[in-house]
Tab-separated table of C-alpha atoms in Angstrom:
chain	number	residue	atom	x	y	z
A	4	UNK	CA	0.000	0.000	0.000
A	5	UNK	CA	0.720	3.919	-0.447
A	6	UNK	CA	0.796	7.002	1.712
A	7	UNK	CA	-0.196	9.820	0.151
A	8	UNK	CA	-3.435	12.721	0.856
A	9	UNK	CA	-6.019	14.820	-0.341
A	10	UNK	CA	-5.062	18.140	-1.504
A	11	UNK	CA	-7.676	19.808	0.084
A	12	UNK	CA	-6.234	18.891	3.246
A	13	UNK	CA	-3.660	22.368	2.900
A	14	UNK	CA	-5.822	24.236	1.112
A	15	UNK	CA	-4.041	27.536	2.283
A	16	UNK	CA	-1.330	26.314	0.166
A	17	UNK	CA	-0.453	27.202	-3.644
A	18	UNK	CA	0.318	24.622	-5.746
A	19	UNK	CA	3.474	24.147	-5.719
A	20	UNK	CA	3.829	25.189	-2.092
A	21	UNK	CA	1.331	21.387	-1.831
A	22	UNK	CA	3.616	19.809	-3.895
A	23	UNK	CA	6.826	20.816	-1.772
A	24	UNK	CA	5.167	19.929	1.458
A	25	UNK	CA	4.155	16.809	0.236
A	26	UNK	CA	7.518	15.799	-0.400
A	27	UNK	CA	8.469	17.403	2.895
A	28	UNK	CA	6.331	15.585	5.282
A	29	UNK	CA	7.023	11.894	2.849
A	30	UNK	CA	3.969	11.430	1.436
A	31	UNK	CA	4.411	9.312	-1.839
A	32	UNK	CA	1.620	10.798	-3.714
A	33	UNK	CA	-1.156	13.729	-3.993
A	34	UNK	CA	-5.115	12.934	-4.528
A	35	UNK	CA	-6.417	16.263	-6.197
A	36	UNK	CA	-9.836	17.474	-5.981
A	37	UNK	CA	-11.540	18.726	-9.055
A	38	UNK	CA	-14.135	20.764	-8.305
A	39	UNK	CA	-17.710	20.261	-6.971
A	40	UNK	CA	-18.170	21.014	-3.452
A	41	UNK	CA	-14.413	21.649	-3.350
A	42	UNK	CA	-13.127	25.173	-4.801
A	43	UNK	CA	-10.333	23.043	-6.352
A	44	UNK	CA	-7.310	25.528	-4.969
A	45	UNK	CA	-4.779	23.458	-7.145
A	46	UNK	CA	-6.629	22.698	-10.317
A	47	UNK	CA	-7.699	25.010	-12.580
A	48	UNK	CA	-10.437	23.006	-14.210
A	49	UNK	CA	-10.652	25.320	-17.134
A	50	UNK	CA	-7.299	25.792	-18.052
A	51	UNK	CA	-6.824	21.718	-17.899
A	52	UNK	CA	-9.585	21.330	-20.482
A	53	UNK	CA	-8.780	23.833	-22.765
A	54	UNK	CA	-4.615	23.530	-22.736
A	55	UNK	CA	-2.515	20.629	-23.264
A	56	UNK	CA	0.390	22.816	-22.002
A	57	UNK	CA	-1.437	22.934	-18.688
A	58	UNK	CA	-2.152	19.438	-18.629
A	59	UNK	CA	1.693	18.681	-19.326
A	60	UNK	CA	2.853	21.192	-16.326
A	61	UNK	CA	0.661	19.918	-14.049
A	62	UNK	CA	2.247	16.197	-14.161
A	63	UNK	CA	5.837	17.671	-14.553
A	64	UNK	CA	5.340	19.467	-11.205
A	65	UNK	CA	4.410	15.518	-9.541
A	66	UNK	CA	7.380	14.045	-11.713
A	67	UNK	CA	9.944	16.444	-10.791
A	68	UNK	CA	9.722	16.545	-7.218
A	69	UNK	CA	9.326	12.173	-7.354
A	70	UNK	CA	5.711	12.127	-6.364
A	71	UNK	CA	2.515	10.553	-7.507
A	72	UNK	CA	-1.050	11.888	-8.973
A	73	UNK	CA	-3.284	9.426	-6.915
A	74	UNK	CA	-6.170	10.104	-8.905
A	75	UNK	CA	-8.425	13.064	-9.262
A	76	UNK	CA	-11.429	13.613	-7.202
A	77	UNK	CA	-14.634	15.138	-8.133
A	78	UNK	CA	-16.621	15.092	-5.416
A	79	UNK	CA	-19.774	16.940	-5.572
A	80	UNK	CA	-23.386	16.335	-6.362
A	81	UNK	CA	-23.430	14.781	-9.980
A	82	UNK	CA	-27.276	14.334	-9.586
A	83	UNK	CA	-28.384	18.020	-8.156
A	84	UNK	CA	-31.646	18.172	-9.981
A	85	UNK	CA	-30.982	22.117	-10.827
A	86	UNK	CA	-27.255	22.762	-10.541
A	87	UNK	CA	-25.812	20.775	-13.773
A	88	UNK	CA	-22.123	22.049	-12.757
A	89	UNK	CA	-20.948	19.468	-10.737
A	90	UNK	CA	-22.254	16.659	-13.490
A	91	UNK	CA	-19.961	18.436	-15.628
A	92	UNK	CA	-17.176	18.828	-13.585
A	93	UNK	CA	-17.537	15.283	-13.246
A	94	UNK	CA	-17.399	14.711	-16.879
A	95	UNK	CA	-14.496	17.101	-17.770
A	96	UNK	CA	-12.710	15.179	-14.663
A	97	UNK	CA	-13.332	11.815	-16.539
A	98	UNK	CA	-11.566	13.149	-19.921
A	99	UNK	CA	-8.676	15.056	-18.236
A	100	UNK	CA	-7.845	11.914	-16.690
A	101	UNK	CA	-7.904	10.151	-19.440
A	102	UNK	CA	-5.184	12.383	-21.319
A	103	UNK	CA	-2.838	12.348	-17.967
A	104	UNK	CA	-2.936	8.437	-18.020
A	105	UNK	CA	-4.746	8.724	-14.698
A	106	UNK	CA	-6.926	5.302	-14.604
A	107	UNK	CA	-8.793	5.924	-11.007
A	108	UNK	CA	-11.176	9.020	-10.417
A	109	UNK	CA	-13.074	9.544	-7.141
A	110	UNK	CA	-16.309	10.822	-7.049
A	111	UNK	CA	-19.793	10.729	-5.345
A	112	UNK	CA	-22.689	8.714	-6.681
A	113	UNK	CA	-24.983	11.631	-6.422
A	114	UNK	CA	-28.162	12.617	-4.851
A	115	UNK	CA	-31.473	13.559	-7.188
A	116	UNK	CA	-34.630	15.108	-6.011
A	117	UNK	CA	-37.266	13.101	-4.998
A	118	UNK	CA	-39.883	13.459	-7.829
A	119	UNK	CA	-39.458	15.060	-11.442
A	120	UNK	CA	-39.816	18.843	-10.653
A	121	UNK	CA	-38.250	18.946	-7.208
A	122	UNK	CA	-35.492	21.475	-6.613
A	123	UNK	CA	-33.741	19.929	-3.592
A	124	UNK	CA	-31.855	17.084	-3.498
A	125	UNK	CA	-33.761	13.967	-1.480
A	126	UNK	CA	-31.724	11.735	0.953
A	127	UNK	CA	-34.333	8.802	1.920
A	128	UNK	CA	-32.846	6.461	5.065
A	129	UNK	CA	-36.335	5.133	5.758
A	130	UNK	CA	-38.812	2.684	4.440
A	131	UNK	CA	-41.888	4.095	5.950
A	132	UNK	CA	-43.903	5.802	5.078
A	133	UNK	CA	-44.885	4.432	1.854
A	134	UNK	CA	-44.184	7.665	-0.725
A	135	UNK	CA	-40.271	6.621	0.997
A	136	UNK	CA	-40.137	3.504	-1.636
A	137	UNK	CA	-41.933	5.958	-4.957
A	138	UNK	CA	-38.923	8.443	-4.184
A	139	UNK	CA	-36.720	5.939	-4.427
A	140	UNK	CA	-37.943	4.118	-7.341
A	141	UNK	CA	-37.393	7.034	-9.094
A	142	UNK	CA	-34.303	8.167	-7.678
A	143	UNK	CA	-32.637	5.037	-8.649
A	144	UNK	CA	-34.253	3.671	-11.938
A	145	UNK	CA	-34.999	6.893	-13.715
A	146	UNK	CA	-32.112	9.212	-12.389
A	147	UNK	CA	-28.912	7.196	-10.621
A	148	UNK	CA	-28.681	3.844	-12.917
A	149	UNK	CA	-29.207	5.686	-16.599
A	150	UNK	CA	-26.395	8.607	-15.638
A	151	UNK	CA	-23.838	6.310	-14.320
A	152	UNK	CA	-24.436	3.989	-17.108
A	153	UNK	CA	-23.784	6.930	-19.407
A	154	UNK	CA	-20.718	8.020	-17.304
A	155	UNK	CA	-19.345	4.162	-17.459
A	156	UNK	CA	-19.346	4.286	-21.047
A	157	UNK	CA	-17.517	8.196	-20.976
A	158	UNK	CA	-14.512	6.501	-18.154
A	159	UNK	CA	-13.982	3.687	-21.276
A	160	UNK	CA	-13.999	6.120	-23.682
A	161	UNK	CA	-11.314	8.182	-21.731
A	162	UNK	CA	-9.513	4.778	-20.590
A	163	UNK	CA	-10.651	5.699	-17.024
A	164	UNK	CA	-11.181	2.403	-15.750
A	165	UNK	CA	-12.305	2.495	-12.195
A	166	UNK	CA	-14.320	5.025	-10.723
A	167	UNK	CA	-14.555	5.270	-6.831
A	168	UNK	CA	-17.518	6.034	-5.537
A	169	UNK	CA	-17.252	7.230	-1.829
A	170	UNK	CA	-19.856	5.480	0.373
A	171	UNK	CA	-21.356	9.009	1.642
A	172	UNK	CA	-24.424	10.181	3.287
A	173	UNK	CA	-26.836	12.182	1.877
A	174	UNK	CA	-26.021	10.216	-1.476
A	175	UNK	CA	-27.676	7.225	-3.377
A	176	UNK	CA	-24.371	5.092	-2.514
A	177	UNK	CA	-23.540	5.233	1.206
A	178	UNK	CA	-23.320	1.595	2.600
A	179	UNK	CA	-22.189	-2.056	0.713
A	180	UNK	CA	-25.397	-2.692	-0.186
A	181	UNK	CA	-25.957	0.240	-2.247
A	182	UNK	CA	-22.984	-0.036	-3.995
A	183	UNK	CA	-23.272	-3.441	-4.873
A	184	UNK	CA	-26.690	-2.433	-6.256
A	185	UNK	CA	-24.991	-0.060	-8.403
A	186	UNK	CA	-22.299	-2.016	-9.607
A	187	UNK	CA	-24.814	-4.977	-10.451
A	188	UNK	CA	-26.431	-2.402	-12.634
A	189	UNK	CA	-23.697	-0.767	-14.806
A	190	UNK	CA	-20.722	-3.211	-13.756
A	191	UNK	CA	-17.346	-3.115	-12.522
A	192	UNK	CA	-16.044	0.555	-13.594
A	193	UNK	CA	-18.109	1.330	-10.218
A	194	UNK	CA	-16.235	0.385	-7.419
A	195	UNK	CA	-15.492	1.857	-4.085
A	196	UNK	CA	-13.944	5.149	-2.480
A	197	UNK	CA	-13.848	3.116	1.236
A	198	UNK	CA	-13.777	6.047	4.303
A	199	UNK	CA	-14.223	4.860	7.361
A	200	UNK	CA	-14.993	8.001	8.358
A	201	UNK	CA	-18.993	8.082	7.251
A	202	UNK	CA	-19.364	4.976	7.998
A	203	UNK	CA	-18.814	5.340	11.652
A	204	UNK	CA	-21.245	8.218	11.857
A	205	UNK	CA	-23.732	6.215	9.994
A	206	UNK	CA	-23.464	3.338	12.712
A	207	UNK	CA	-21.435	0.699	10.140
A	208	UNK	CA	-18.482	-1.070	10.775
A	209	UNK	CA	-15.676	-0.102	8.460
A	210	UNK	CA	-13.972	-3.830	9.496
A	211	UNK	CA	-16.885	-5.655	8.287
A	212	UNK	CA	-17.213	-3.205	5.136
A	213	UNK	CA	-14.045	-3.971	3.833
A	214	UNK	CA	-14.284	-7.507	3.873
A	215	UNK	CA	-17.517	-7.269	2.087
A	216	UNK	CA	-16.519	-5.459	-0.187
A	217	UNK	CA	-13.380	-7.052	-1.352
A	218	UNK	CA	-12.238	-6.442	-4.888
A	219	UNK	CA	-14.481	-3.460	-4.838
A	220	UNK	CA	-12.443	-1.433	-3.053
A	221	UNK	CA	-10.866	1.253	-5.567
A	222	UNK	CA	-9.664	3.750	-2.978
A	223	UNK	CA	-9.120	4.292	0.464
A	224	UNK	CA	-9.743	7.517	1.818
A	225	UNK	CA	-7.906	7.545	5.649
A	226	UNK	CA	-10.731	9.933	7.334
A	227	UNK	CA	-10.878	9.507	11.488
A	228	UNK	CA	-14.595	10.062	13.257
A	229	UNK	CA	-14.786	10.685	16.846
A	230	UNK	CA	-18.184	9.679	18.330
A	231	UNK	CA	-19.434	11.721	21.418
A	232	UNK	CA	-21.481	9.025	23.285
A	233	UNK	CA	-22.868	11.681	25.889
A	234	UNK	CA	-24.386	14.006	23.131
A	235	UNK	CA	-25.043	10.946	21.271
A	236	UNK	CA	-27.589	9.428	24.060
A	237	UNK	CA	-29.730	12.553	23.331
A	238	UNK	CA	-29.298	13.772	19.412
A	239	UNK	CA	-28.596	10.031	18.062
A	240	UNK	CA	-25.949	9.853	15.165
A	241	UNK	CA	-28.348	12.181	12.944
A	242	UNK	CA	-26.746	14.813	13.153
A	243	UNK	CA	-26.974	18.492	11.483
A	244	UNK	CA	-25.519	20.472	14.250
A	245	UNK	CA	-22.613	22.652	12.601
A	246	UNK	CA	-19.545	21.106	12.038
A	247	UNK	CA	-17.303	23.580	13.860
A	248	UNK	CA	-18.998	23.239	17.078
A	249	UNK	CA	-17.205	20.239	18.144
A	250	UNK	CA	-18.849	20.112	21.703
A	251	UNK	CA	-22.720	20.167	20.668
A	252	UNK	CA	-22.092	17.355	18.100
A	253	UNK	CA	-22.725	13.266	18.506
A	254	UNK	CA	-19.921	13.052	15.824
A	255	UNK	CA	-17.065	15.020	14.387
A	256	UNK	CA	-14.440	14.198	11.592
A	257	UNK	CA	-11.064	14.371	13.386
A	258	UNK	CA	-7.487	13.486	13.291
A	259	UNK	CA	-6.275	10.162	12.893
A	260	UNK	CA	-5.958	8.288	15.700
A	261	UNK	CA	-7.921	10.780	17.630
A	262	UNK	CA	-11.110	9.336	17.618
A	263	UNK	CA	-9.963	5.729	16.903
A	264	UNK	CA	-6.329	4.344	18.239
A	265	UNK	CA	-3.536	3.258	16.705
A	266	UNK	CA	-4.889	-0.307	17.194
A	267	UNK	CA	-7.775	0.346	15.336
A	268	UNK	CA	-5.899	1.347	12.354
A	269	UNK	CA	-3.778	-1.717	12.071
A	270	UNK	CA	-6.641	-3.677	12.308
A	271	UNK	CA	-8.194	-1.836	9.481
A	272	UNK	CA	-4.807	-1.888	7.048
A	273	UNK	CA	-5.148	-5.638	7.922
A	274	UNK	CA	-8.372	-6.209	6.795
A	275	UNK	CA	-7.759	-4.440	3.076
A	276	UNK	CA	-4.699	-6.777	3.033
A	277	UNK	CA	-7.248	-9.764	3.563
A	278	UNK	CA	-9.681	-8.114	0.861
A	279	UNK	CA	-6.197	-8.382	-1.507
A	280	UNK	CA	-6.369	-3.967	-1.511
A	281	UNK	CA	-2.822	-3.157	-2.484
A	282	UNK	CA	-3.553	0.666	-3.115
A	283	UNK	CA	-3.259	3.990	-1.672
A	284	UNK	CA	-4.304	5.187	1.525
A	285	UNK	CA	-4.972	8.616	1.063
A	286	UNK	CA	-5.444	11.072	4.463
A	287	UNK	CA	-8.224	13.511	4.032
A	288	UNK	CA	-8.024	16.298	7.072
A	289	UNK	CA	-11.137	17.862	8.097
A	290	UNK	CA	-10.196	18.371	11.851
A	291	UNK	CA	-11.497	21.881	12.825
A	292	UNK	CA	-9.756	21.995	15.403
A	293	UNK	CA	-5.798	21.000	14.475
A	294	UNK	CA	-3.859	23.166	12.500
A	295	UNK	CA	-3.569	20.919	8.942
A	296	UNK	CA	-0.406	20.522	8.692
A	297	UNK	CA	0.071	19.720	12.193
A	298	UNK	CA	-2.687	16.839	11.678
A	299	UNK	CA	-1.550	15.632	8.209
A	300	UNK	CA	2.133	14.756	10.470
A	301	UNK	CA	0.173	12.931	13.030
A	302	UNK	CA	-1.785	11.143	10.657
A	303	UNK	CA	1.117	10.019	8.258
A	304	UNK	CA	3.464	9.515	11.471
A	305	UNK	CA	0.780	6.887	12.439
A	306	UNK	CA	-0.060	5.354	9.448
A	307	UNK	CA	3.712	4.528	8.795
A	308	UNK	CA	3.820	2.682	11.821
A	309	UNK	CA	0.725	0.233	10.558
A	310	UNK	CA	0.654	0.349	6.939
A	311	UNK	CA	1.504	-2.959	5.407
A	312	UNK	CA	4.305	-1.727	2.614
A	313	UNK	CA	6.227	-5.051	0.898
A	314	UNK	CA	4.542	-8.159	-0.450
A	315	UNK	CA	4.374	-11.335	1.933
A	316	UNK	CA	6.548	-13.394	1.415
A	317	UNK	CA	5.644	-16.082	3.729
A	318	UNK	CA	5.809	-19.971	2.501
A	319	UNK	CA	5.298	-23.057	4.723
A	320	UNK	CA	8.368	-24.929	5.051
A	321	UNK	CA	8.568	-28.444	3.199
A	322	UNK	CA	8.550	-30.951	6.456
């Protein structure tokens, strides 16, 4: 596996003052957002589409300093039943890949309204009552399965061939089971952008996940949640509290190793070894409360000291 992080993660930073901390702090490679819900601080979206020169100093600024592109990530809203953008971003992601060689894009599966009409995206996490299985009848065979059967056939156009959807509330893909619905219906490009993070605020065990999941793990996004079981026995984990007030909230995203030890996390690189994931790990830092830089060190500082790096090479002796 590989250490590398989300670019968003020093978004104070310039490009190339990323790139040189990157190298700095050891990482191996850079994920790079895109656009949608991310102002993309070190990708000029535009200029990539429209300038091969662009394109070209972009990966020169990775290959001189040693360091890899991960993938790109574009992770909005691709179904927002009125704001088109992000589909497109999502798009223009898919073919700028393609012409930097970069096979893996993250993404989100999306969220559509609930009926034709609606302006608001619709996330439904009950079965009752009954207008909760219409929405999503419609969500998923008239709006989620058609676009990402038309965005499969874009990624082999582009020679994209695995996109990484990250299992996400307030999307149609946010647990196994939704992703394996997906992926039954367009196949294998769709695979999975595995955070531990959501899942722990959405009551799932990222263990169990990643076993189930196996070969459809695409991407690893290293994301730390701590739970706040005092608020929690009064809110529940449905929360919409804001995220910088750390104290009023059942859950917050946090540093690694903060909200789950050092333990956890080698239990967790352990399991993608046992699901055959050889990829990268890639540290996303949304702690409100550590300065980013400080909490991408802590983060890679731990992860190097669980990470499983060279191959086994274990063979039962001949007796």
């Amino acid at each position: 596996m590989k250490l590398g992080f989300v670019s968003d993660s020093l978004g104070g930073l310039g490009f190339q003052g990323l790139l040189d901390t990157a190298v700095r702090l050891g990482a191996e490679g850079v994920e790079i957002n895109t656009g949608g819900w991310s102002t993309a601080p070190h990708f000029d979206l535009d200029a990539m589409k429209s300038s091969t020169d662009a394109r070209k100093a972009f990966r020169r600024a990775f290959d001189d300093r040693g360091l890899e592109i991960i993938c790109l990530n574009a992770n909005g809203n691709p179904l927002h039943p009125v704001d088109t953008s992000q589909a497109e971003c999502l798009k223009d992601t898919i073919r700028i890949a393609g012409d930097l060689g970069i096979t893996t894009i993250c993404a989100m599966s999306g969220l559509p309204a609930g009926a034709p009409g609606d302006t608001t995206p619709n996330w439904i996490v009950s079965s009752w009552p009954p207008e909760t299985r219409t929405i999503l009848d419609y969500q998923w065979n008239d709006v989620l399965i058609p676009f990402w059967g038309e965005i499969v056939d874009l990624a082999k156009v582009h020679g994209v061939r695995r996109i990484a959807l990250e299992l996400h509330g307030n999307q149609c893909v946010f647990n196994v089971s939704s992703a394996e619905k997906l992926r039954e219906a367009v196949g294998p490009v769709i695979g999975v952008n595995l955070d531990p993070s959501h899942l722990f605020w959405m009551g799932a065990d990222p263990l169990v996940a990643a076993e189930a999941l196996g070969d459809a793990i695409y991407h690893v996004h290293a994301k730390d949640t701590m739970l706040n079981p005092q608020v929690q026995a009064t809110r529940s984990l449905l929360e919409n509290g804001s995220l910088t007030d750390i104290v009023s909230r059942s859950w917050s995203y946090i540093t690694l190793g903060f909200g789950h030890g050092e333990e956890w996390w080698r239990q967790f690189c352990y399991r993608l070894r046992m699901a055959k994931y050889d990829g990268w790990l890639s540290i996303e830092h949304e702690d409100v409360l550590l300065n980013s830089e400080e909490g991408l060190v802590k983060s890679i500082e731990m992860l190097r000291n669980v990470l499983p790096v060279a191959p086994s090479d274990y063979v039962p002796q001949a007796i």
